[in-house]
Structures are given as C-alpha cells and as structure tokens.
Coordinates of N, CA, C and O in Angstrom, one line a residue:
X1 N 221.3 19.7 228.2 CA 222.2 20.0 229.3 C 222.1 21.5 229.6 O 222.1 22.3 228.7
X2 N 222.0 21.8 230.9 CA 221.9 23.2 231.3 C 223.3 23.8 231.7 O 224.1 23.0 232.3
X3 N 223.5 25.0 231.5 CA 224.8 25.7 231.9 C 224.4 26.7 232.9 O 223.5 27.6 232.7
X4 N 224.9 26.6 234.1 CA 224.6 27.5 235.2 C 225.6 28.7 235.2 O 226.8 28.5 235.4
X5 N 225.0 29.9 235.1 CA 225.8 31.1 235.2 C 225.7 31.6 236.6 O 224.5 31.8 237.1
X6 N 226.7 31.8 237.4 CA 226.6 32.1 238.8 C 226.3 33.6 239.1 O 227.1 34.2 239.8
X7 N 225.2 34.0 238.5 CA 224.7 35.3 238.8 C 223.2 35.3 238.6 O 222.7 34.5 237.8
X8 N 222.5 36.2 239.2 CA 221.1 36.3 239.0 C 220.8 36.9 237.6 O 221.6 37.7 237.1
X9 N 219.6 36.5 237.1 CA 219.2 37.1 235.8 C 219.1 38.6 235.8 O 219.3 39.3 234.9
X10 N 218.7 39.1 237.0 CA 218.5 40.5 237.3 C 218.9 40.7 238.7 O 218.6 39.9 239.6
X11 N 219.6 41.8 239.0 CA 220.2 41.9 240.4 C 219.1 42.1 241.4 O 218.1 42.8 241.2
X12 N 219.3 41.5 242.6 CA 218.4 41.7 243.7 C 219.2 42.2 244.9 O 220.1 41.5 245.4
X13 N 219.0 43.4 245.3 CA 219.7 44.0 246.4 C 218.8 44.7 247.3 O 218.5 45.9 247.2
X14 N 218.2 44.0 248.2 CA 217.2 44.5 249.2 C 217.9 44.9 250.4 O 218.6 44.1 251.1
X15 N 217.8 46.2 250.9 CA 218.5 46.7 252.0 C 217.8 46.5 253.3 O 218.4 46.3 254.4
X16 N 216.4 46.5 253.3 CA 215.6 46.4 254.5 C 214.9 45.1 254.7 O 214.5 44.5 253.7
X17 N 214.8 44.6 255.9 CA 214.1 43.4 256.2 C 212.6 43.8 256.2 O 212.2 44.9 256.5
X18 N 211.8 42.8 255.8 CA 210.3 43.0 255.8 C 209.7 41.6 255.7 O 209.4 41.1 254.6
X19 N 209.5 40.9 256.8 CA 209.0 39.5 256.8 C 207.6 39.5 256.3 O 207.2 38.5 255.7
X20 N 206.8 40.5 256.5 CA 205.4 40.5 256.0 C 205.4 40.5 254.5 O 204.6 39.7 253.9
X21 N 206.3 41.3 253.8 CA 206.4 41.2 252.4 C 206.9 39.9 251.9 O 206.5 39.4 250.9
X22 N 207.9 39.4 252.6 CA 208.5 38.1 252.2 C 207.4 37.0 252.2 O 207.4 36.1 251.4
X23 N 206.5 37.1 253.2 CA 205.4 36.0 253.3 C 204.5 36.1 252.1 O 203.8 35.1 251.8
X24 N 204.4 37.3 251.5 CA 203.6 37.4 250.3 C 204.4 36.9 249.0 O 203.9 36.2 248.2
X25 N 205.6 37.3 249.0 CA 206.4 37.0 247.8 C 206.7 35.5 247.7 O 206.9 35.0 246.6
X26 N 206.7 34.8 248.8 CA 207.0 33.4 248.8 C 206.1 32.6 247.9 O 206.4 31.6 247.4
X27 N 204.9 33.2 247.7 CA 203.9 32.5 246.8 C 204.5 32.4 245.3 O 204.1 31.5 244.6
X28 N 205.4 33.3 244.9 CA 205.9 33.2 243.6 C 207.1 32.2 243.6 O 207.7 31.9 242.6
X29 N 207.5 31.7 244.8 CA 208.5 30.7 244.9 C 207.8 29.3 244.7 O 208.1 28.6 243.8
X30 N 206.9 29.1 245.6 CA 206.2 27.8 245.6 C 204.7 27.8 245.6 O 204.0 26.9 246.1
X31 N 204.1 28.9 245.2 CA 202.7 29.1 245.2 C 202.0 28.5 244.0 O 202.6 27.9 243.2
X32 N 200.7 28.6 243.9 CA 199.9 28.0 242.9 C 200.3 28.4 241.5 O 200.1 27.7 240.5
X33 N 200.8 29.6 241.4 CA 201.2 30.1 240.0 C 202.6 30.6 240.0 O 203.0 31.5 239.3
X34 N 203.4 30.0 240.9 CA 204.8 30.4 241.1 C 205.8 29.8 240.1 O 205.5 29.0 239.2
X35 N 207.0 30.2 240.3 CA 208.1 29.8 239.4 C 208.5 28.4 239.5 O 208.9 27.8 238.5
X36 N 208.4 27.7 240.6 CA 208.7 26.3 240.7 C 207.8 25.5 239.9 O 208.3 24.7 239.0
X37 N 206.5 25.7 240.0 CA 205.6 25.0 239.1 C 205.7 25.3 237.7 O 205.6 24.4 236.8
X38 N 206.0 26.5 237.3 CA 206.2 26.9 235.9 C 207.4 26.2 235.3 O 207.3 25.6 234.2
X39 N 208.5 26.2 236.0 CA 209.7 25.5 235.5 C 209.5 24.0 235.3 O 209.8 23.5 234.2
X40 N 208.9 23.4 236.3 CA 208.7 21.9 236.2 C 207.6 21.6 235.1 O 207.7 20.6 234.4
X41 N 206.6 22.5 235.0 CA 205.6 22.3 233.9 C 206.2 22.3 232.5 O 206.0 21.3 231.8
X42 N 206.9 23.3 232.2 CA 207.5 23.5 230.9 C 208.6 22.4 230.6 O 208.6 21.9 229.5
X43 N 209.4 22.2 231.6 CA 210.5 21.2 231.4 C 210.0 19.8 231.3 O 210.6 18.9 230.6
X44 N 208.8 19.5 231.8 CA 208.1 18.2 231.7 C 207.4 18.1 230.4 O 207.4 17.1 229.7
X45 N 206.7 19.2 230.0 CA 205.9 19.2 228.7 C 206.8 19.0 227.5 O 206.3 18.5 226.5
X46 N 208.0 19.4 227.6 CA 208.8 19.3 226.4 C 209.1 17.9 225.9 O 209.3 17.7 224.7
X47 N 209.0 16.9 226.7 CA 209.3 15.5 226.3 C 208.3 15.1 225.2 O 208.6 14.4 224.3
X48 N 207.0 15.4 225.4 CA 206.0 14.9 224.5 C 205.7 15.9 223.4 O 204.8 15.6 222.5
X49 N 206.3 17.0 223.4 CA 206.1 18.0 222.3 C 206.7 17.5 221.0 O 207.9 17.3 220.9
X50 N 205.8 17.4 220.0 CA 206.3 16.8 218.7 C 207.1 17.7 217.8 O 207.7 17.3 216.8
X51 N 207.0 19.0 218.1 CA 207.6 20.0 217.2 C 208.9 20.6 217.8 O 208.9 21.1 218.9
X52 N 210.0 20.4 217.1 CA 211.3 20.9 217.7 C 211.3 22.3 218.1 O 211.9 22.7 219.1
X53 N 210.7 23.2 217.3 CA 210.7 24.6 217.7 C 210.0 24.9 219.0 O 210.4 25.7 219.9
X54 N 208.9 24.1 219.3 CA 208.2 24.3 220.5 C 208.8 23.6 221.7 O 208.8 24.0 222.8
X55 N 209.5 22.5 221.4 CA 210.3 21.8 222.4 C 211.4 22.7 222.9 O 211.7 22.9 224.1
X56 N 212.0 23.4 222.0 CA 213.0 24.4 222.3 C 212.5 25.6 223.1 O 213.1 26.1 224.1
X57 N 211.3 26.0 222.7 CA 210.6 27.1 223.5 C 210.3 26.7 224.9 O 210.6 27.5 225.8
X58 N 209.8 25.5 225.1 CA 209.5 25.0 226.5 C 210.8 24.9 227.3 O 210.8 25.2 228.5
X59 N 211.9 24.4 226.6 CA 213.2 24.3 227.3 C 213.7 25.7 227.7 O 214.2 25.9 228.9
X60 N 213.7 26.6 226.8 CA 214.2 27.9 227.1 C 213.4 28.6 228.2 O 214.0 29.2 229.1
X61 N 212.1 28.6 228.1 CA 211.3 29.3 229.1 C 211.4 28.5 230.4 O 211.5 29.1 231.5
X62 N 211.4 27.2 230.4 CA 211.5 26.4 231.6 C 212.8 26.7 232.4 O 212.8 26.8 233.6
X63 N 213.9 26.8 231.6 CA 215.2 27.1 232.3 C 215.2 28.6 232.8 O 215.8 28.8 233.9
X64 N 214.6 29.5 232.1 CA 214.5 30.8 232.6 C 213.7 30.9 233.9 O 214.0 31.7 234.8
X65 N 212.6 30.1 233.9 CA 211.8 30.1 235.2 C 212.7 29.6 236.4 O 212.4 30.1 237.5
X66 N 213.6 28.7 236.1 CA 214.5 28.3 237.2 C 215.3 29.5 237.7 O 215.5 29.7 238.9
X67 N 215.7 30.4 236.8 CA 216.4 31.6 237.2 C 215.5 32.5 237.9 O 215.9 33.2 238.9
X68 N 214.2 32.6 237.6 CA 213.3 33.4 238.3 C 213.0 32.8 239.7 O 212.9 33.6 240.7
X69 N 213.0 31.5 239.8 CA 212.9 30.9 241.1 C 214.0 31.3 242.0 O 213.8 31.7 243.2
X70 N 215.2 31.4 241.5 CA 216.4 31.8 242.2 C 216.3 33.3 242.6 O 216.6 33.7 243.8
X71 N 215.7 34.1 241.8 CA 215.5 35.5 242.1 C 214.5 35.7 243.3 O 214.7 36.5 244.2
X72 N 213.4 35.0 243.2 CA 212.4 35.1 244.2 C 212.9 34.5 245.5 O 212.7 35.2 246.6
X73 N 213.6 33.4 245.5 CA 214.3 32.9 246.7 C 215.2 33.9 247.3 O 215.3 34.1 248.6
X74 N 216.0 34.6 246.5 CA 216.9 35.6 247.0 C 216.1 36.8 247.6 O 216.5 37.3 248.7
X75 N 215.0 37.2 247.0 CA 214.2 38.3 247.6 C 213.7 37.9 249.0 O 213.8 38.6 249.9
X76 N 213.2 36.7 249.1 CA 212.6 36.2 250.4 C 213.8 36.1 251.4 O 213.6 36.6 252.5
X77 N 214.9 35.6 251.0 CA 216.1 35.5 251.9 C 216.5 36.9 252.4 O 216.7 37.2 253.6
X78 N 216.6 37.8 251.5 CA 217.1 39.2 251.8 C 216.1 39.9 252.7 O 216.5 40.7 253.6
X79 N 214.8 39.7 252.5 CA 213.8 40.3 253.3 C 213.7 39.7 254.7 O 213.1 40.3 255.6
X80 N 214.3 38.5 254.9 CA 214.1 37.9 256.3 C 215.4 37.6 257.0 O 215.4 37.1 258.1
X81 N 216.5 38.0 256.4 CA 217.8 37.8 257.1 C 217.9 38.7 258.3 O 217.4 39.9 258.2
X82 N 218.5 38.3 259.3 CA 218.8 39.1 260.5 C 217.6 39.6 261.2 O 217.6 40.7 261.7
X83 N 216.5 38.8 261.2 CA 215.3 39.3 261.8 C 215.4 39.2 263.4 O 216.1 38.3 263.9
X84 N 214.8 40.1 264.0 CA 214.8 40.1 265.5 C 213.5 39.4 265.9 O 212.5 39.2 265.1
X85 N 213.4 38.9 267.1 CA 212.2 38.3 267.6 C 211.0 39.2 267.6 O 209.9 38.8 267.2
X86 N 211.2 40.5 267.8 CA 210.2 41.5 267.8 C 209.6 41.6 266.4 O 208.4 41.7 266.1
X87 N 210.5 41.6 265.4 CA 210.1 41.7 264.0 C 209.3 40.5 263.5 O 208.3 40.6 262.8
X88 N 209.7 39.4 264.0 CA 209.0 38.1 263.6 C 207.6 38.1 264.2 O 206.6 37.8 263.5
X89 N 207.5 38.5 265.4 CA 206.1 38.5 266.1 C 205.3 39.6 265.5 O 204.1 39.4 265.2
X90 N 205.8 40.8 265.3 CA 205.0 42.0 264.9 C 204.5 41.7 263.4 O 203.4 42.2 263.1
X91 N 205.3 41.0 262.6 CA 204.9 40.8 261.2 C 204.0 39.6 261.0 O 203.5 39.3 259.9
X92 N 203.7 38.9 262.1 CA 202.9 37.6 262.0 C 203.7 36.6 261.2 O 203.1 35.7 260.6
X93 N 205.0 36.6 261.3 CA 205.9 35.7 260.6 C 206.3 34.5 261.5 O 207.0 33.6 261.1
X94 N 205.7 34.5 262.7 CA 206.1 33.5 263.7 C 205.7 32.0 263.3 O 206.5 31.1 263.5
X95 N 204.6 31.8 262.7 CA 204.2 30.4 262.2 C 205.2 29.9 261.2 O 205.6 28.8 261.3
X96 N 205.5 30.7 260.2 CA 206.5 30.3 259.2 C 207.9 30.1 259.9 O 208.5 29.1 259.7
X97 N 208.2 31.0 260.8 CA 209.5 30.9 261.5 C 209.6 29.6 262.3 O 210.7 28.9 262.3
X98 N 208.6 29.2 263.0 CA 208.6 27.9 263.8 C 208.9 26.7 262.9 O 209.7 25.9 263.2
X99 N 208.3 26.7 261.7 CA 208.5 25.6 260.8 C 209.8 25.6 260.0 O 210.4 24.6 259.7
X100 N 210.2 26.8 259.6 CA 211.3 26.9 258.6 C 212.4 27.9 259.0 O 213.4 28.1 258.2
X101 N 212.3 28.5 260.2 CA 213.2 29.5 260.7 C 213.2 30.6 259.5 O 212.1 31.1 259.2
X102 N 214.3 30.9 258.9 CA 214.2 31.9 257.8 C 214.7 31.2 256.5 O 215.1 31.8 255.5
X103 N 214.6 29.8 256.5 CA 214.8 29.1 255.2 C 213.8 29.4 254.2 O 212.6 29.8 254.5
X104 N 214.1 29.3 252.9 CA 213.2 29.6 251.8 C 212.5 28.3 251.5 O 213.1 27.4 250.9
X105 N 211.2 28.2 251.8 CA 210.4 26.9 251.7 C 209.4 27.2 250.6 O 208.7 28.2 250.6
X106 N 209.2 26.2 249.7 CA 208.2 26.4 248.6 C 206.8 26.3 249.1 O 206.3 25.2 249.5
X107 N 206.1 27.4 249.2 CA 204.7 27.4 249.7 C 203.9 28.6 249.2 O 204.5 29.5 248.6
X108 N 202.6 28.5 249.3 CA 201.7 29.5 248.9 C 201.8 30.7 250.0 O 202.3 30.4 251.1
X109 N 201.4 31.8 249.7 CA 201.4 32.9 250.6 C 200.5 32.5 251.8 O 200.7 33.0 253.0
X110 N 199.5 31.7 251.6 CA 198.6 31.3 252.7 C 199.2 30.2 253.6 O 198.6 29.8 254.6
X111 N 200.4 29.7 253.2 CA 201.1 28.7 254.0 C 201.0 27.3 253.5 O 201.7 26.4 254.0
X112 N 200.1 27.0 252.5 CA 200.0 25.7 252.0 C 201.3 25.3 251.2 O 201.7 26.1 250.4
X113 N 201.8 24.1 251.5 CA 203.1 23.8 250.8 C 202.9 23.5 249.3 O 201.8 23.1 248.9
X114 N 203.9 23.7 248.5 CA 203.9 23.5 247.1 C 203.5 22.0 246.8 O 203.9 21.1 247.5
X115 N 202.7 21.8 245.8 CA 202.3 20.5 245.3 C 202.3 20.4 243.8 O 201.9 21.4 243.2
X116 N 202.7 19.3 243.3 CA 202.6 19.1 241.9 C 201.2 19.1 241.4 O 201.0 19.3 240.2
X117 N 200.2 19.1 242.3 CA 198.8 19.1 241.9 C 198.5 20.5 241.3 O 197.4 20.7 240.7
X118 N 199.3 21.5 241.5 CA 199.1 22.8 241.0 C 199.4 23.0 239.5 O 199.3 24.1 238.9
X119 N 200.0 21.9 238.9 CA 200.4 22.0 237.5 C 199.9 20.8 236.7 O 199.5 19.9 237.3
X120 N 200.0 20.9 235.4 CA 199.5 19.8 234.6 C 200.4 19.6 233.4 O 200.9 20.6 232.8
X121 N 200.5 18.4 233.0 CA 201.2 18.0 231.8 C 200.3 16.9 231.2 O 200.1 15.8 231.7
X122 N 199.8 17.2 230.0 CA 198.8 16.2 229.3 C 199.4 15.5 228.2 O 198.9 14.4 227.8
X123 N 200.5 16.0 227.5 CA 201.0 15.4 226.3 C 200.1 15.9 225.1 O 200.5 15.5 224.0
X124 N 199.1 16.6 225.3 CA 198.3 17.2 224.2 C 198.8 18.6 223.9 O 198.9 19.4 224.8
X125 N 199.2 18.8 222.7 CA 199.9 20.1 222.3 C 199.0 21.3 222.7 O 199.5 22.2 223.3
X126 N 197.8 21.2 222.2 CA 196.9 22.4 222.4 C 196.6 22.5 223.9 O 196.6 23.6 224.5
X127 N 196.3 21.4 224.6 CA 196.0 21.5 226.1 C 197.2 22.1 226.8 O 197.0 23.0 227.7
X128 N 198.4 21.6 226.6 CA 199.6 22.1 227.3 C 199.9 23.5 227.0 O 200.1 24.3 227.9
X129 N 199.9 23.9 225.7 CA 200.2 25.3 225.4 C 199.1 26.3 225.9 O 199.5 27.4 226.3
X130 N 197.9 25.9 225.9 CA 196.8 26.7 226.5 C 197.0 26.9 228.0 O 196.9 28.0 228.5
X131 N 197.4 25.8 228.6 CA 197.7 25.9 230.1 C 198.8 26.8 230.3 O 198.9 27.6 231.3
X132 N 199.8 26.8 229.4 CA 201.0 27.6 229.6 C 200.7 29.1 229.5 O 201.2 29.9 230.2
X133 N 199.8 29.4 228.5 CA 199.3 30.8 228.4 C 198.6 31.2 229.7 O 198.9 32.3 230.2
X134 N 197.7 30.4 230.2 CA 197.0 30.7 231.5 C 198.0 30.8 232.6 O 197.9 31.8 233.5
X135 N 199.0 30.0 232.7 CA 200.0 30.0 233.8 C 200.7 31.3 233.8 O 200.9 31.9 234.9
X136 N 201.1 31.8 232.6 CA 201.9 33.0 232.5 C 201.0 34.2 232.9 O 201.5 35.2 233.6
X137 N 199.8 34.2 232.5 CA 198.8 35.3 232.9 C 198.6 35.3 234.4 O 198.6 36.4 235.0
X138 N 198.4 34.1 235.0 CA 198.2 34.1 236.4 C 199.4 34.5 237.2 O 199.3 35.2 238.2
X139 N 200.6 34.2 236.7 CA 201.8 34.6 237.4 C 201.9 36.1 237.3 O 202.4 36.8 238.3
X140 N 201.6 36.7 236.1 CA 201.6 38.1 236.0 C 200.7 38.8 237.0 O 201.0 39.8 237.6
X141 N 199.5 38.2 237.2 CA 198.5 38.8 238.1 C 199.1 38.7 239.6 O 199.0 39.7 240.3
X142 N 199.8 37.6 239.9 CA 200.4 37.5 241.2 C 201.4 38.6 241.4 O 201.5 39.2 242.5
X143 N 202.2 38.8 240.4 CA 203.2 39.9 240.5 C 202.6 41.2 240.7 O 203.0 42.1 241.4
X144 N 201.5 41.5 239.9 CA 200.7 42.7 240.1 C 200.3 42.9 241.6 O 200.4 44.0 242.1
X145 N 199.8 41.8 242.2 CA 199.3 41.8 243.5 C 200.4 42.1 244.5 O 200.3 42.9 245.5
X146 N 201.6 41.5 244.3 CA 202.8 41.8 245.1 C 203.2 43.3 245.0 O 203.5 43.9 246.0
X147 N 203.1 43.8 243.8 CA 203.5 45.2 243.6 C 202.5 46.1 244.3 O 202.9 47.2 244.9
X148 N 201.3 45.7 244.4 CA 200.3 46.5 245.2 C 200.6 46.5 246.7 O 200.3 47.5 247.4
X149 N 201.3 45.5 247.2 CA 201.6 45.4 248.6 C 203.0 45.9 248.9 O 203.3 46.2 250.1
X150 N 203.8 46.0 247.9 CA 205.2 46.4 248.2 C 205.4 47.9 248.4 O 204.9 48.7 247.5
X151 N 206.1 48.3 249.4 CA 206.4 49.7 249.6 C 208.0 49.8 249.6 O 208.5 50.9 250.1
X152 N 208.6 48.8 249.1 CA 210.1 48.8 249.1 C 210.6 48.9 247.6 O 210.3 48.0 246.8
X153 N 211.2 50.0 247.3 CA 211.6 50.2 245.9 C 212.6 49.1 245.4 O 212.6 48.8 244.2
X154 N 213.4 48.6 246.3 CA 214.4 47.5 245.9 C 213.6 46.3 245.5 O 214.0 45.6 244.5
X155 N 212.6 45.9 246.2 CA 211.8 44.8 245.9 C 210.9 45.0 244.7 O 210.9 44.2 243.8
X156 N 210.3 46.2 244.6 CA 209.4 46.5 243.5 C 210.2 46.4 242.1 O 209.7 46.0 241.1
X157 N 211.5 46.9 242.2 CA 212.3 46.9 241.0 C 212.5 45.5 240.4 O 212.2 45.2 239.2
X158 N 212.8 44.5 241.3 CA 213.0 43.1 240.9 C 211.7 42.5 240.4 O 211.6 41.8 239.5
X159 N 210.6 42.8 241.2 CA 209.3 42.2 240.8 C 208.8 42.8 239.5 O 208.2 42.0 238.7
X160 N 209.1 44.0 239.2 CA 208.7 44.6 237.9 C 209.4 43.9 236.7 O 208.8 43.6 235.7
X161 N 210.7 43.5 237.0 CA 211.4 42.8 236.0 C 210.8 41.4 235.7 O 210.5 41.0 234.6
X162 N 210.5 40.7 236.8 CA 209.8 39.4 236.7 C 208.5 39.4 236.1 O 208.1 38.6 235.2
X163 N 207.7 40.5 236.4 CA 206.4 40.6 235.8 C 206.5 40.8 234.3 O 205.8 40.3 233.5
X164 N 207.5 41.6 233.9 CA 207.7 41.9 232.4 C 208.1 40.6 231.7 O 207.6 40.4 230.5
X165 N 208.8 39.7 232.3 CA 209.2 38.5 231.7 C 208.0 37.5 231.5 O 207.9 36.8 230.6
X166 N 207.0 37.6 232.5 CA 205.8 36.8 232.3 C 205.0 37.3 231.1 O 204.5 36.4 230.4
X167 N 205.0 38.5 230.8 CA 204.3 39.1 229.6 C 205.0 38.5 228.4 O 204.3 38.1 227.4
X168 N 206.3 38.6 228.4 CA 207.1 38.1 227.2 C 206.8 36.6 227.0 O 206.5 36.1 225.9
X169 N 206.8 35.8 228.1 CA 206.5 34.4 228.0 C 205.1 34.1 227.4 O 204.9 33.2 226.6
X170 N 204.1 34.9 227.9 CA 202.8 34.8 227.4 C 202.7 35.0 225.9 O 202.1 34.2 225.2
X171 N 203.4 36.0 225.4 CA 203.5 36.3 224.0 C 204.1 35.1 223.2 O 203.7 34.7 222.2
X172 N 205.2 34.6 223.8 CA 205.9 33.5 223.1 C 205.0 32.2 223.0 O 205.0 31.5 222.0
X173 N 204.3 31.9 224.1 CA 203.4 30.8 224.1 C 202.2 31.0 223.1 O 201.8 30.1 222.5
X174 N 201.8 32.2 223.0 CA 200.7 32.5 222.0 C 201.2 32.3 220.6 O 200.5 31.7 219.8
X175 N 202.5 32.7 220.3 CA 203.1 32.4 219.0 C 203.2 30.9 218.8 O 203.0 30.4 217.7
X176 N 203.6 30.2 219.9 CA 203.8 28.8 219.8 C 202.5 28.0 219.5 O 202.5 27.1 218.8
X177 N 201.4 28.5 220.2 CA 200.1 27.9 219.9 C 199.7 28.1 218.5 O 199.2 27.1 217.8
X178 N 199.9 29.3 217.9 CA 199.6 29.5 216.5 C 200.4 28.6 215.6 O 199.9 28.0 214.6
X179 N 201.7 28.5 215.9 CA 202.6 27.6 215.1 C 202.1 26.2 215.2 O 202.1 25.5 214.1
X180 N 201.7 25.7 216.4 CA 201.3 24.3 216.5 C 200.0 24.1 215.7 O 199.9 23.1 215.0
X181 N 199.1 25.0 215.7 CA 197.8 24.8 214.9 C 198.1 24.8 213.4 O 197.5 24.1 212.7
X182 N 199.1 25.6 213.0 CA 199.5 25.7 211.6 C 200.1 24.3 211.2 O 199.9 23.9 210.0
X183 N 200.8 23.7 212.0 CA 201.4 22.4 211.7 C 200.4 21.2 211.7 O 200.7 20.2 211.2
X184 N 199.3 21.4 212.4 CA 198.4 20.3 212.5 C 197.4 20.3 211.4 O 197.2 21.3 210.7
X185 N 196.8 19.2 211.2 CA 195.7 19.1 210.2 C 194.6 20.1 210.6 O 194.2 20.2 211.7
X186 N 194.3 21.0 209.6 CA 193.3 22.1 209.9 C 192.0 21.6 210.4 O 191.3 22.3 211.1
X187 N 191.6 20.3 210.0 CA 190.3 19.8 210.5 C 190.4 19.1 211.8 O 189.4 18.7 212.4
X188 N 191.6 18.9 212.3 CA 191.9 18.2 213.5 C 193.0 18.8 214.3 O 194.2 18.6 214.0
X189 N 192.7 19.7 215.2 CA 193.7 20.4 215.9 C 194.2 19.7 217.2 O 194.7 20.3 218.1
X190 N 194.1 18.4 217.2 CA 194.5 17.6 218.3 C 195.7 16.7 217.9 O 195.7 16.1 216.8
X191 N 196.6 16.5 218.8 CA 197.8 15.7 218.5 C 197.4 14.3 218.2 O 197.8 13.7 217.2
X192 N 196.6 13.7 219.1 CA 196.1 12.3 218.9 C 194.6 12.4 219.1 O 194.2 12.9 220.1
X193 N 193.9 11.9 218.1 CA 192.5 11.9 218.2 C 191.9 10.5 217.8 O 191.8 10.2 216.7
X194 N 191.6 9.7 218.8 CA 191.1 8.4 218.5 C 189.7 8.5 217.8 O 189.0 9.5 218.0
X195 N 189.4 7.6 217.0 CA 188.1 7.6 216.3 C 187.0 7.2 217.3 O 187.1 6.2 217.9
X196 N 186.0 8.0 217.4 CA 185.0 7.8 218.4 C 183.7 7.3 217.6 O 182.6 7.2 218.2
X197 N 183.9 6.9 216.3 CA 182.7 6.6 215.6 C 182.4 5.1 215.6 O 181.7 4.5 214.8
X198 N 183.0 4.3 216.5 CA 182.9 2.9 216.6 C 181.5 2.5 217.2 O 181.0 3.2 218.0

C-alpha cells in the first residue's frame, strides 16, 4: 500500500512560461526513458523478484519515480500555464496545443505518445536488473540534455535534483545486481534455466 504525501519530493516553482522548454521536458514525463515507464517497469518487476530485499528496492524506487512523474508534470504545467496565442505559435507549440491544449500528456519530445513498448519486464532477475541499470543511465542522459537546453534557473534547479536521483538509483540497482548474483548459484546466474541438453 502506498501513502501519498501531498507535496512534491522537491519544490518546483517556475516563474516564467516557456512552451519550447516544456516540449523538451515532456519527454521525461512519457518519453522513451521517462518517469512513467520507469515507475511501471519497477513496480511490475517486483512481483516476480524472488529476493525480498530486491522486491523492496523495486517498490521503493518505483514509488519514488511516481513522485518524479509528478514533478515533471508540474514543470510542464508551470511552463505552459497562461500562454498567449503568440507564444504558442512562436514556440512551435501549436501542434501539441491543438491535441492537448496545455494538458500534460505522456509523450516523447518528438510527439510520439507513451507506449508500454518502451519498457520490459522479463521475470529474469539478471535481465530485469540490467535493464533497470540501463534505464537509469538513459534517464540521466535525458536530464543532461534538458539541462543543455534550459536557460531557466528555476527549471534547471528541479532538473538537477531529478538527475541526481537517477544516479542514486543507478547505484542502488548496481548493488542489487551484485546481491542477486551472490544469492544465485555461482555456476548458474539465471533465475530459471531449463536444461538444454536433451
């Protein structure tokens, strides 16, 4: 059971509108390496995880990613609230505006809608934890790219916090992978390995 605390994990207080920056940041809401996919990946992988410590790790990080999703959605909302028609047109935000007005919709920065095809759950301990490491690294790269595009210190502050958490998650999943390998048979690092010698 999750307990919802009615505040963001880190404050988001953006003073200026910037639809062009919002259109880039939306990728961390519903993009290929965004927070929506991360939360669903980890919260789904936990069911088949055989080790309680790693099931707890997936639950903890998965629920934190939901908090990050909330932060990214807040950033996008604050960057697009009260837009004028001129700002929408000048920023190239008109295609998004036609479909979603200024609602926060899970999509890639390129406009492709979020899809579960961007994530994987195999039930294989090594496969899932290795994917989780890669997911955190790719999310960190996306935040790096957003920071390269951001000229708003209010936005950059929140993005730096989120980027730092991706690094921590990467480290935790690395520790989790080592723990899983220690728990497995040293000659067989797979959770289930059918005999192929038939």
